[in-house]
């Protein structure tokens, strides 16, 4: 295939667009050819890379808060945690969470309370069957329940001793994808083999 | 539950890029890593780990573009980058709110320039990452694209325990690869506090997240390698959760370990919690880290009952 | 943001407010102009969101932003180049070492000053690409020129920056 050597202006524009990931595969191949052993081209490429990086390293400025509306999520947060939001609303909430420290922090608090409630032992053994709302309430209610609590404690003891039914509900897949997602935010991570499934023997 | 898949986590956090002239004076590891993130290439990557006689090898099809890497390892496809992970076959992907950690952690390592070489016939440069006078990583960086085309990671005895090599390399990438629009993901909720040390054997606790389930995730890195420590207040039957786990003893303590081509898992139950560590750290680092985490053990049943009942 | 998703006005404000602010700041080097622009754009978005047809939201938003910016420049009857950069000293959020602060401030001052010397079209294209993070297609849609023109403007902008920068990059 005949190789077309672009004029210097077009060559530079190709390099620049290459750095931005904006080339077609055919153009990418041209760039690769141009860089192959041509020291002048490589020098130009590196200079453009440096300029691009310098602009991208400009610190991101915080927008003065008074310019933005106070549109926090309120009760949508609980619905979000419980998976009760329909798709569009769910996406609005997630988009908001990405940018809003206050709502993230509130979400976190709600999540902790929710986890505390969910991890109560033996609750389904109580006569009322009602879940207390916060951990502080659980102590009081348990001992108001008196003999029911004693029965629950025995059941719990058996459960703990035998060790069944209290397995954490996650897989290594869950853990692995979370680690990979977090690690991929570090500089350079994405150049590494990030994640894959291996058929183990 | 026996899972059929093991996710192998991002190996050599180190594969770095050299930009010819600039490498001569650049000694900042994070700068190399930054450059590597911008490389554009695709190909086949052979990865492998040899650890205490266990050998794990994998072949991955990769496309690297726009700060994302898409990976095809036969039965799974994943795309990872910028705090997000999309993986076919799982309902969710995850996103991290933290877009990068601020500390400059590269101080543990220095980068030394090696000689010019060739990889797959292409001009390349050898770079050595040295830790306390000992070679930790040797990498070969493609001159024109800045792609890391081969790496070797060394253990404390100077033996290669992990390697990675492009066996097929191209500057072609599928431009549609980095399309993530419209794909759903699962949020990782950041935690303000986690009950784990701020540093572990030279690794720094960067941030922590809630989940999965009622667990907690703490993310550590030394600027080059990284790992997450997952804890949950319930004890776990790791033998059921994991696949291909083998006993591992270090410092007189017994753990379960899963070695994959690019990472290691260590699983155990400490008193009052189940712990899983996953990351790409070398064996000697791993042993030091494990020594500083809660040790394996069981809790007296009366104490356990008391804690369960009264917190 | 995906194409079939129309966000609420508050979402736009929270999600894009900072980017709009940075866009204006890097084009003018002036925090007051940047604040004015954020307010103006959010006003226009609020009015226009009802009539927004799902399509390329980014393209739509940045067209509004650019028009608001150019209207503001015309209103003030002065070229944005006349504004002197103020530097970024007050905006560094984390706590890096004094040396890092100094280096970072010097470099960013240098880049900002050089940006202001670029012809408007080049500066706009570079800022939309490298500061805002738009794709060439999105920049083409926002600035109403073909993609080829975007490519050439970004490259010429970078080439001129290379000659203008005094700080080694």
XYZ file of C-alpha atoms in Angstrom:
681
model
C 0.000 0.000 0.000
C 1.415 3.363 -1.000
C 2.168 5.483 1.980
C 0.907 9.032 1.810
C 3.088 11.510 3.636
C 0.959 14.395 4.821
C 2.228 17.974 4.807
C 3.619 19.229 8.146
C 0.405 21.036 9.047
C -1.730 17.983 8.484
C 0.810 15.800 10.227
C 0.668 17.960 13.329
C -3.118 17.970 13.269
C -3.070 14.182 13.069
C -0.754 13.944 16.068
C -2.902 16.325 18.044
C -6.094 14.430 17.247
C -4.335 11.136 17.986
C -3.522 12.349 21.491
C -7.191 13.176 21.929
C -8.248 9.731 20.725
C -10.166 11.292 17.864
C -8.744 9.470 14.860
C -10.233 6.796 12.664
C -8.372 3.484 12.666
C -6.944 4.268 9.234
C -5.594 7.572 10.506
C -4.195 5.938 13.612
C -2.247 3.609 11.366
C -0.885 6.619 9.456
C 0.237 8.184 12.736
C 1.975 5.006 13.734
C 3.800 4.968 10.414
C 4.813 8.592 10.777
C 6.267 7.983 14.207
C 8.166 4.926 13.169
C 11.794 5.969 13.461
C 11.318 9.573 12.348
C 13.014 11.548 15.113
C 11.688 14.898 13.906
C 8.126 13.595 13.928
C 8.617 12.030 17.357
C 9.950 15.336 18.709
C 6.922 17.178 17.383
C 4.616 14.536 18.822
C 6.203 14.862 22.242
C 6.038 18.645 22.177
C 2.309 18.481 21.448
C 1.893 15.909 24.196
C 3.592 18.281 26.650
C 1.438 21.261 25.684
C -1.707 19.196 25.928
C -0.735 17.956 29.348
C 0.118 21.463 30.556
C -3.357 22.727 29.663
C -5.005 19.672 31.168
C -3.075 20.161 34.404
C -4.599 23.591 34.931
C -6.252 23.330 38.346
C -10.007 22.976 38.259
C -11.547 25.955 39.983
C -14.465 25.659 42.358
C -17.539 27.525 41.217
C -18.662 29.988 43.915
C -21.460 28.148 45.747
C -23.894 31.068 45.689
C -24.175 30.638 41.937
C -25.711 27.201 42.243
C -29.232 26.290 43.370
C -29.793 24.239 46.508
C -31.251 21.165 44.865
C -30.494 18.373 47.297
C -32.029 14.941 47.135
C -33.948 14.671 50.420
C -36.158 11.619 50.680
C -35.094 10.373 47.290
C -31.913 9.141 49.029
C -33.694 6.443 50.992
C -35.612 5.356 47.939
C -32.315 5.210 46.089
C -30.740 2.973 48.714
C -33.724 0.672 48.679
C -33.640 0.363 44.906
C -37.084 1.908 44.651
C -36.341 4.562 42.063
C -37.391 4.049 38.478
C -34.691 4.311 35.865
C -34.854 7.993 34.975
C -35.118 9.144 38.575
C -32.351 6.752 39.548
C -30.060 8.271 37.003
C -30.871 11.792 38.072
C -30.018 10.878 41.626
C -26.751 9.209 40.670
C -25.762 12.158 38.548
C -26.440 14.482 41.436
C -24.519 12.286 43.876
C -21.426 12.393 41.764
C -21.160 16.137 42.287
C -22.750 16.765 45.674
C -20.679 16.118 48.783
C -23.578 16.947 51.106
C -25.902 14.396 49.583
C -23.190 11.762 49.493
C -22.526 12.288 53.140
C -26.241 12.084 53.946
C -26.532 8.987 51.799
C -23.706 7.448 53.738
C -25.396 8.155 57.056
C -28.642 6.683 55.810
C -26.804 3.661 54.521
C -25.158 3.066 57.883
C -28.475 3.252 59.647
C -29.949 0.892 57.098
C -27.109 -1.594 57.496
C -27.384 -1.435 61.266
C -31.053 -2.294 61.040
C -30.518 -5.060 58.540
C -27.798 -6.707 60.597
C -29.964 -7.008 63.720
C -29.835 -10.610 64.880
C -32.953 -12.607 65.504
C -35.394 -9.852 64.711
C -37.717 -12.120 62.827
C -38.079 -14.137 66.021
C -39.862 -11.324 67.847
C -43.594 -11.437 68.355
C -44.194 -8.080 66.717
C -42.144 -8.778 63.618
C -41.553 -5.054 63.423
C -38.116 -3.679 62.635
C -36.897 -0.947 64.957
C -35.836 2.123 63.025
C -32.409 2.839 64.502
C -29.814 0.833 66.437
C -30.450 2.818 69.634
C -34.037 1.672 69.660
C -33.163 -1.969 69.292
C -31.717 -2.395 72.769
C -34.754 -0.926 74.484
C -37.277 -2.804 72.463
C -35.503 -6.078 72.792
C -35.703 -6.033 76.562
C -39.189 -4.694 76.678
C -39.983 -7.830 74.769
C -38.674 -9.830 77.756
C -39.156 -13.522 77.331
C -39.260 -13.161 73.587
C -35.755 -11.769 73.739
C -34.607 -14.700 75.827
C -35.994 -17.096 73.257
C -34.283 -15.137 70.536
C -30.989 -15.286 72.415
C -31.177 -19.048 72.648
C -31.952 -19.292 68.976
C -29.096 -16.959 68.231
C -26.697 -18.963 70.356
C -27.592 -22.075 68.450
C -27.177 -20.205 65.190
C -23.763 -18.885 66.122
C -22.520 -22.149 67.447
C -23.669 -24.150 64.508
C -22.492 -21.344 62.268
C -25.081 -21.704 59.522
C -26.993 -19.053 57.628
C -24.879 -16.051 58.491
C -22.698 -15.985 55.426
C -21.917 -12.545 53.995
C -23.929 -12.038 50.822
C -21.159 -11.248 48.391
C -18.838 -13.009 46.036
C -15.222 -12.465 45.134
C -16.595 -11.046 41.897
C -18.215 -8.248 43.878
C -15.056 -7.530 45.815
C -12.828 -7.758 42.765
C -14.861 -5.371 40.664
C -14.908 -2.858 43.487
C -11.176 -3.007 43.906
C -10.600 -2.693 40.183
C -12.959 0.255 39.901
C -11.223 2.063 42.724
C -7.732 1.198 41.594
C -8.491 2.359 38.070
C -8.830 5.907 39.378
C -5.128 5.946 40.139
C -2.736 7.410 37.576
C -1.606 4.869 35.070
C -3.841 2.092 36.222
C -5.586 1.678 32.921
C -2.319 0.843 31.212
C -2.150 -2.305 33.242
C -3.967 -5.528 32.781
C -6.953 -4.349 34.749
C -9.323 -7.184 35.111
C -10.284 -10.356 33.504
C -11.680 -13.708 34.154
C -9.384 -16.623 34.076
C -10.500 -20.158 33.615
C -8.646 -21.760 36.451
C -7.717 -25.406 36.026
C -21.750 -20.748 46.667
C -18.929 -21.634 44.334
C -18.179 -18.916 41.885
C -17.044 -19.813 38.463
C -15.112 -16.693 37.852
C -12.193 -15.125 39.507
C -11.631 -11.556 38.707
C -8.058 -10.859 38.279
C -7.092 -7.531 39.334
C -4.986 -5.061 37.668
C -1.626 -6.288 37.788
C 1.372 -4.304 37.568
C 0.393 -0.954 38.624
C 3.616 -0.075 37.240
C 3.620 -0.258 33.596
C 4.788 2.970 32.720
C 5.581 4.981 29.828
C 8.645 6.553 28.789
C 8.670 9.555 26.687
C 12.178 9.319 25.262
C 13.859 12.609 25.861
C 11.792 13.479 28.875
C 12.579 10.252 30.694
C 16.172 11.242 31.077
C 15.360 13.665 33.837
C 11.939 12.616 34.970
C 12.131 10.716 38.188
C 8.555 11.178 39.204
C 6.843 7.839 39.036
C 3.381 9.286 38.860
C 4.358 11.246 35.799
C 5.286 8.038 34.029
C 2.022 6.528 35.086
C 0.144 9.557 33.848
C 1.747 9.282 30.427
C 1.015 5.599 30.245
C -2.652 6.341 30.714
C -2.642 8.305 27.463
C -1.101 5.575 25.348
C -3.205 4.236 22.506
C -2.709 0.646 21.426
C -4.196 -2.789 21.218
C -2.944 -6.332 21.147
C -2.586 -9.549 23.024
C -1.002 -9.596 26.413
C 0.430 -12.663 28.063
C 0.361 -12.368 31.834
C 1.541 -14.769 34.463
C 2.473 -15.235 38.098
C 4.679 -17.834 39.713
C 4.362 -17.871 43.463
C 5.490 -20.640 45.817
C 5.335 -23.118 42.975
C 1.826 -22.063 41.978
C 1.789 -20.963 38.358
C -1.044 -19.016 36.755
C -0.970 -17.806 33.190
C -3.497 -15.868 31.186
C -3.833 -14.360 27.742
C -5.834 -11.182 27.382
C -6.923 -9.221 24.388
C -6.579 -5.537 25.255
C -7.506 -2.240 23.719
C -6.194 0.837 25.383
C -7.685 4.153 24.486
C -8.965 7.327 26.086
C -7.777 6.349 29.557
C -9.824 3.153 29.456
C -8.676 -0.346 28.903
C -11.006 -2.902 27.472
C -10.138 -6.475 28.204
C -11.297 -9.641 26.590
C -10.181 -12.753 28.406
C -12.303 -15.264 26.576
C -15.233 -15.792 28.854
C -15.431 -12.260 30.107
C -15.237 -8.748 28.748
C -14.573 -5.780 30.914
C -13.802 -2.152 30.468
C -11.991 -0.312 33.187
C -10.795 3.218 33.731
C -11.315 6.502 35.546
C -12.794 4.855 38.600
C -15.314 2.846 36.663
C -15.586 -0.749 35.721
C -18.005 -2.237 33.274
C -18.111 -5.961 33.087
C -20.307 -8.088 30.899
C -22.045 -10.847 32.726
C -22.316 -8.907 35.963
C -25.379 -6.787 36.565
C -23.380 -3.908 37.877
C -20.287 -2.004 37.348
C -18.887 0.274 39.971
C -17.882 3.867 40.075
C -15.630 5.566 42.498
C -16.251 9.157 43.423
C -12.612 9.732 43.946
C -11.042 10.598 40.673
C -7.503 10.346 41.920
C -5.634 10.186 45.128
C -3.705 13.285 46.054
C -0.647 12.000 47.884
C 2.486 11.591 45.867
C 3.438 8.105 46.874
C 6.162 7.459 44.372
C 8.843 8.259 46.927
C 9.396 4.594 47.693
C 10.678 3.974 44.207
C 13.143 5.511 41.852
C 13.124 5.111 38.113
C 16.319 4.473 36.245
C 16.839 4.712 32.553
C 17.866 1.614 30.772
C 19.173 1.089 27.308
C 17.374 1.162 24.003
C 15.907 -2.139 22.930
C 13.286 -3.564 20.609
C 10.059 -5.344 21.356
C 8.180 -7.049 18.533
C 10.590 -5.267 16.203
C 9.613 -1.834 17.470
C 12.039 0.609 19.087
C 11.595 0.576 22.836
C 13.294 1.656 26.049
C 14.042 -0.360 29.155
C 13.086 1.280 32.445
C 13.944 -0.027 35.885
C 11.959 0.757 39.002
C 14.207 0.365 42.005
C 13.099 -0.007 45.611
C 15.713 0.403 48.350
C 18.558 -0.428 45.998
C 16.860 -3.540 44.628
C 15.256 -3.938 41.249
C 11.495 -4.193 41.728
C 10.170 -3.824 38.207
C 11.810 -3.919 34.820
C 9.659 -2.659 32.021
C 9.965 -2.179 28.320
C 8.160 0.826 26.918
C 7.313 1.249 23.255
C 8.976 4.441 22.054
C 6.365 5.762 19.679
C 3.170 5.051 21.607
C 4.444 5.054 25.210
C 2.697 1.738 25.706
C 4.207 -0.638 28.273
C 4.938 -3.707 26.172
C 6.694 -5.964 28.661
C 7.221 -6.000 32.413
C 8.796 -8.188 35.017
C 8.099 -7.799 38.719
C 10.669 -9.151 41.141
C 10.271 -10.561 44.624
C 12.610 -9.957 47.562
C 14.995 -12.677 46.371
C 15.359 -11.029 42.998
C 13.279 -13.671 41.214
C 10.605 -12.763 38.694
C 7.268 -13.629 40.237
C 5.020 -11.833 37.773
C 5.393 -10.873 34.167
C 3.429 -9.370 31.364
C 4.303 -9.181 27.706
C 2.540 -7.987 24.601
C 2.810 -10.875 22.135
C 0.929 -8.978 19.483
C 0.890 -5.204 19.266
C -0.863 -2.664 17.110
C -1.581 1.043 17.195
C -5.040 0.285 15.894
C -7.878 0.687 18.325
C -11.574 0.334 17.865
C -12.834 3.891 18.355
C -16.169 2.626 19.622
C -14.372 0.857 22.431
C -14.604 3.622 24.984
C -18.358 4.042 24.619
C -19.785 3.819 28.084
C -22.803 6.048 27.624
C -26.006 4.535 28.791
C -24.371 1.756 30.750
C -25.596 1.440 34.260
C -23.244 1.315 37.161
C -23.374 0.838 40.882
C -22.265 3.582 43.195
C -19.577 2.970 45.744
C -20.428 4.956 48.840
C -17.432 6.677 50.385
C -16.859 6.279 54.113
C -15.424 8.952 56.346
C -13.853 6.429 58.651
C -12.743 2.840 58.639
C -11.222 0.874 61.514
C -7.966 -0.005 59.815
C -4.476 1.493 60.063
C -3.691 4.668 58.111
C -0.536 2.996 56.832
C 0.306 -0.661 56.338
C 3.923 -1.570 55.685
C 4.541 1.500 53.564
C 1.127 1.474 51.912
C -1.132 4.401 52.604
C -4.856 4.222 53.260
C -6.297 6.474 50.565
C -10.027 6.120 51.073
C -12.752 3.715 52.096
C -16.148 2.669 50.826
C -19.244 0.936 52.125
C -20.216 -2.419 50.674
C -20.781 -4.825 49.232
C -23.595 -5.970 51.499
C -22.659 -4.814 55.001
C -18.925 -4.900 54.284
C -16.327 -2.179 54.122
C -13.576 -1.577 51.602
C -10.322 0.196 52.406
C -8.072 1.097 49.506
C -4.300 1.248 49.981
C -1.513 2.109 47.584
C 2.169 2.944 47.699
C 1.918 4.775 44.394
C 2.842 1.706 42.391
C 1.078 -1.351 43.749
C -2.318 -1.276 45.356
C -4.725 -3.456 47.270
C -8.112 -3.321 48.921
C -8.953 -4.770 52.311
C -12.576 -5.864 52.637
C -13.966 -6.498 56.090
C -17.334 -7.588 57.315
C -18.436 -8.095 60.877
C -19.695 -11.556 60.122
C -17.349 -14.479 59.792
C -17.201 -15.936 56.327
C -16.813 -19.451 55.068
C -14.207 -18.463 52.537
C -13.770 -21.975 51.252
C -17.341 -21.797 49.982
C -17.054 -18.288 48.592
C -13.735 -18.739 46.817
C -12.566 -21.086 44.159
C -9.126 -22.672 43.916
C -8.038 -21.375 47.281
C -4.972 -22.942 48.895
C -3.630 -22.720 52.433
C -0.992 -20.058 52.967
C 1.080 -19.709 56.101
C 3.151 -16.667 56.918
C 4.476 -15.460 60.251
C 3.069 -18.624 61.826
C -0.474 -17.617 60.816
C -2.767 -19.541 58.498
C -4.655 -17.931 55.633
C -6.323 -18.985 52.419
C -4.816 -17.659 49.230
C -5.898 -17.484 45.605
C -3.190 -16.664 43.098
C -4.220 -15.389 39.681
C -2.048 -14.305 36.757
C -2.097 -10.648 37.778
C -3.105 -10.517 41.414
C -3.396 -12.259 44.717
C -6.284 -12.804 47.107
C -5.796 -13.569 50.784
C -8.830 -14.610 52.810
C -9.246 -15.212 56.521
C -11.397 -14.791 59.576
C -10.085 -12.627 62.368
C -11.895 -12.433 65.693
C -15.169 -10.615 65.020
C -14.581 -10.076 61.326
C -13.979 -11.695 57.987
C -11.175 -10.166 55.935
C -10.334 -10.381 52.237
C -7.326 -8.689 50.731
C -6.978 -8.367 46.974
C -4.297 -6.585 45.033
C -1.181 -6.738 42.943
C 1.440 -6.361 45.645
C 4.603 -8.514 45.637
C 5.047 -11.445 48.052
C 7.393 -9.683 50.498
C 5.129 -6.638 50.656
C 2.144 -8.911 51.178
C 3.714 -10.634 54.162
C 4.525 -7.318 55.817
C 1.009 -6.040 55.212
C -0.585 -9.195 56.631
C 1.531 -8.878 59.758
C -0.006 -5.472 60.454
C -3.633 -6.424 59.801
C -5.853 -8.234 62.340
C -4.532 -11.777 62.608
C -6.529 -14.936 61.916
C -8.295 -16.277 64.963
C -11.589 -17.095 66.528
C -13.522 -15.358 69.206
C -14.670 -16.997 72.385
C -18.331 -17.938 71.820
C -19.484 -16.119 74.938
C -17.771 -12.926 73.790
C -19.280 -13.389 70.376
C -22.730 -13.807 71.811
C -22.255 -10.813 74.053
C -21.107 -8.661 71.141
C -23.961 -9.788 68.947
C -26.501 -9.001 71.614
C -25.143 -5.835 73.109
C -22.868 -4.407 70.415
C -24.687 12.005 29.977
C -26.580 9.854 27.565
C -28.567 11.115 24.673
C -31.995 10.028 25.808
C -31.730 11.619 29.209
C -33.068 15.060 29.993
C -31.797 16.235 33.347
C -33.520 18.685 35.633
C -32.323 22.254 35.803
C -30.760 21.684 39.217
C -28.898 18.693 37.879
C -27.460 20.784 35.087
C -26.399 23.422 37.582
C -24.688 20.962 39.875
C -23.234 18.799 37.192
C -22.032 21.442 34.789
C -21.780 24.623 36.869
C -18.160 24.042 37.651
C -17.258 23.196 34.072
C -19.025 26.268 32.756
C -17.206 28.357 35.332
C -13.861 26.897 34.372
C -14.620 27.306 30.679
C -15.252 31.026 31.154
C -12.369 31.483 33.544
C -9.860 29.932 31.190
C -11.176 31.952 28.258
C -11.070 35.271 30.112
C -8.712 34.766 33.048
C -11.279 36.631 35.100
C -13.381 35.225 37.984
C -16.106 37.882 37.724
C -16.722 37.193 34.070
C -16.785 33.497 34.844
C -19.396 33.967 37.588
C -21.529 36.136 35.294
C -21.417 33.469 32.649
C -22.518 30.699 35.004
C -25.555 32.718 36.022
C -26.428 33.626 32.474
C -26.083 30.070 31.196
C -28.163 28.593 33.997
C -30.867 31.151 33.263
C -30.884 30.193 29.614
C -30.857 26.502 30.435
C -33.805 26.927 32.766
C -35.775 28.696 30.065
C -34.702 26.344 27.336
C -34.914 22.988 29.065
C -38.617 22.544 28.413
C -38.103 22.891 24.704
C -34.988 20.741 24.686
C -35.421 17.700 22.482
C -33.454 14.654 23.558
C -30.371 14.577 21.412
C -26.827 15.525 22.157
C -27.235 17.244 25.490
C -23.584 18.244 25.713
C -23.698 19.844 22.288
C -26.840 21.744 23.220
C -25.494 22.930 26.552
C -22.164 24.068 25.218
C -23.767 25.885 22.308
C -25.818 27.817 24.858
C -22.720 28.431 26.943
C -20.678 29.661 24.034
C -23.432 31.957 22.783
C -23.932 33.382 26.248
C -20.214 33.949 26.520
C -19.964 35.703 23.163
C -23.031 37.824 23.949
C -21.376 38.877 27.177
C -18.181 39.771 25.392
C -20.104 41.840 22.856
C -22.078 43.568 25.576
C -18.982 44.639 27.363
C -17.501 45.806 24.080
C -14.089 44.622 24.928
C -11.932 41.794 23.866
C -11.423 39.090 26.446
C -7.714 39.216 25.704
C -7.482 42.552 27.496
C -8.125 40.897 30.844
C -5.023 40.004 32.756
C -4.770 36.591 34.345
C -4.921 36.546 38.102
C -3.325 33.207 38.723
C -4.709 30.292 40.614
C -3.182 30.858 44.031
C -6.506 31.121 45.794
C -7.926 27.985 44.302
C -5.564 25.177 45.154
C -7.724 22.921 47.271
C -5.452 20.252 48.692
C -2.323 20.943 50.669
C 0.699 20.183 48.516
C 4.189 21.192 49.533
C 5.283 24.809 49.074
C 7.501 23.786 46.183
C 4.653 22.019 44.475
C 2.403 25.024 44.977
C 5.011 27.323 43.535
C 5.660 25.115 40.528
C 1.991 24.553 39.946
C 1.141 28.237 40.228
C 3.936 29.254 37.920
C 3.029 26.684 35.337
C -0.681 27.399 35.473
C -0.079 31.154 35.330
C 2.139 30.612 32.344
C -0.421 28.407 30.607
C -3.258 30.798 31.416
C -1.328 33.821 30.153
C -0.404 31.967 26.982
C -3.984 30.851 26.416
C -5.109 34.486 26.518
C -2.710 35.309 23.707
C -4.283 32.811 21.341
C -6.807 33.920 18.724
C -10.292 33.405 20.125
C -11.270 30.460 17.918
C -8.130 28.524 18.811
C -8.399 29.316 22.483
C -12.024 28.262 22.557
C -11.278 24.964 20.829
C -8.364 24.132 23.154
C -10.337 25.028 26.271
C -13.370 22.988 25.195
C -11.094 20.041 24.462
C -8.599 20.117 27.318
C -10.382 21.953 30.116
C -14.011 21.001 29.502
C -13.186 17.605 28.039
C -15.502 17.574 25.012
C -14.962 15.314 22.013
C -14.244 16.874 18.650
C -17.803 16.087 17.543
C -19.230 17.874 20.550
C -16.977 20.862 19.974
C -18.075 20.959 16.335
C -21.693 20.995 17.416
C -21.140 23.630 20.073
C -19.170 25.962 17.841
C -21.105 25.246 14.655
C -18.133 24.351 12.466
C -17.132 21.065 10.772
C -15.101 18.536 12.736
C -12.139 19.064 10.417
C -12.070 22.714 11.415
C -12.151 21.741 15.089
C -9.208 19.448 14.582
C -7.193 22.109 12.853
C -8.077 24.795 15.424
C -7.036 22.610 18.335
C -3.791 21.749 16.672
C -2.963 25.329 15.713
C -3.855 26.433 19.211
C -1.475 23.888 20.715
C 1.250 24.740 18.260
C 1.042 28.417 19.181
C 0.936 27.541 22.877
C 4.117 25.558 22.461
C 5.858 28.685 21.215
C 4.267 30.941 23.819
C 4.941 28.888 26.933
C 8.052 29.920 28.817
C 7.754 27.244 31.494
C 9.149 23.909 30.281
C 6.404 21.370 29.677
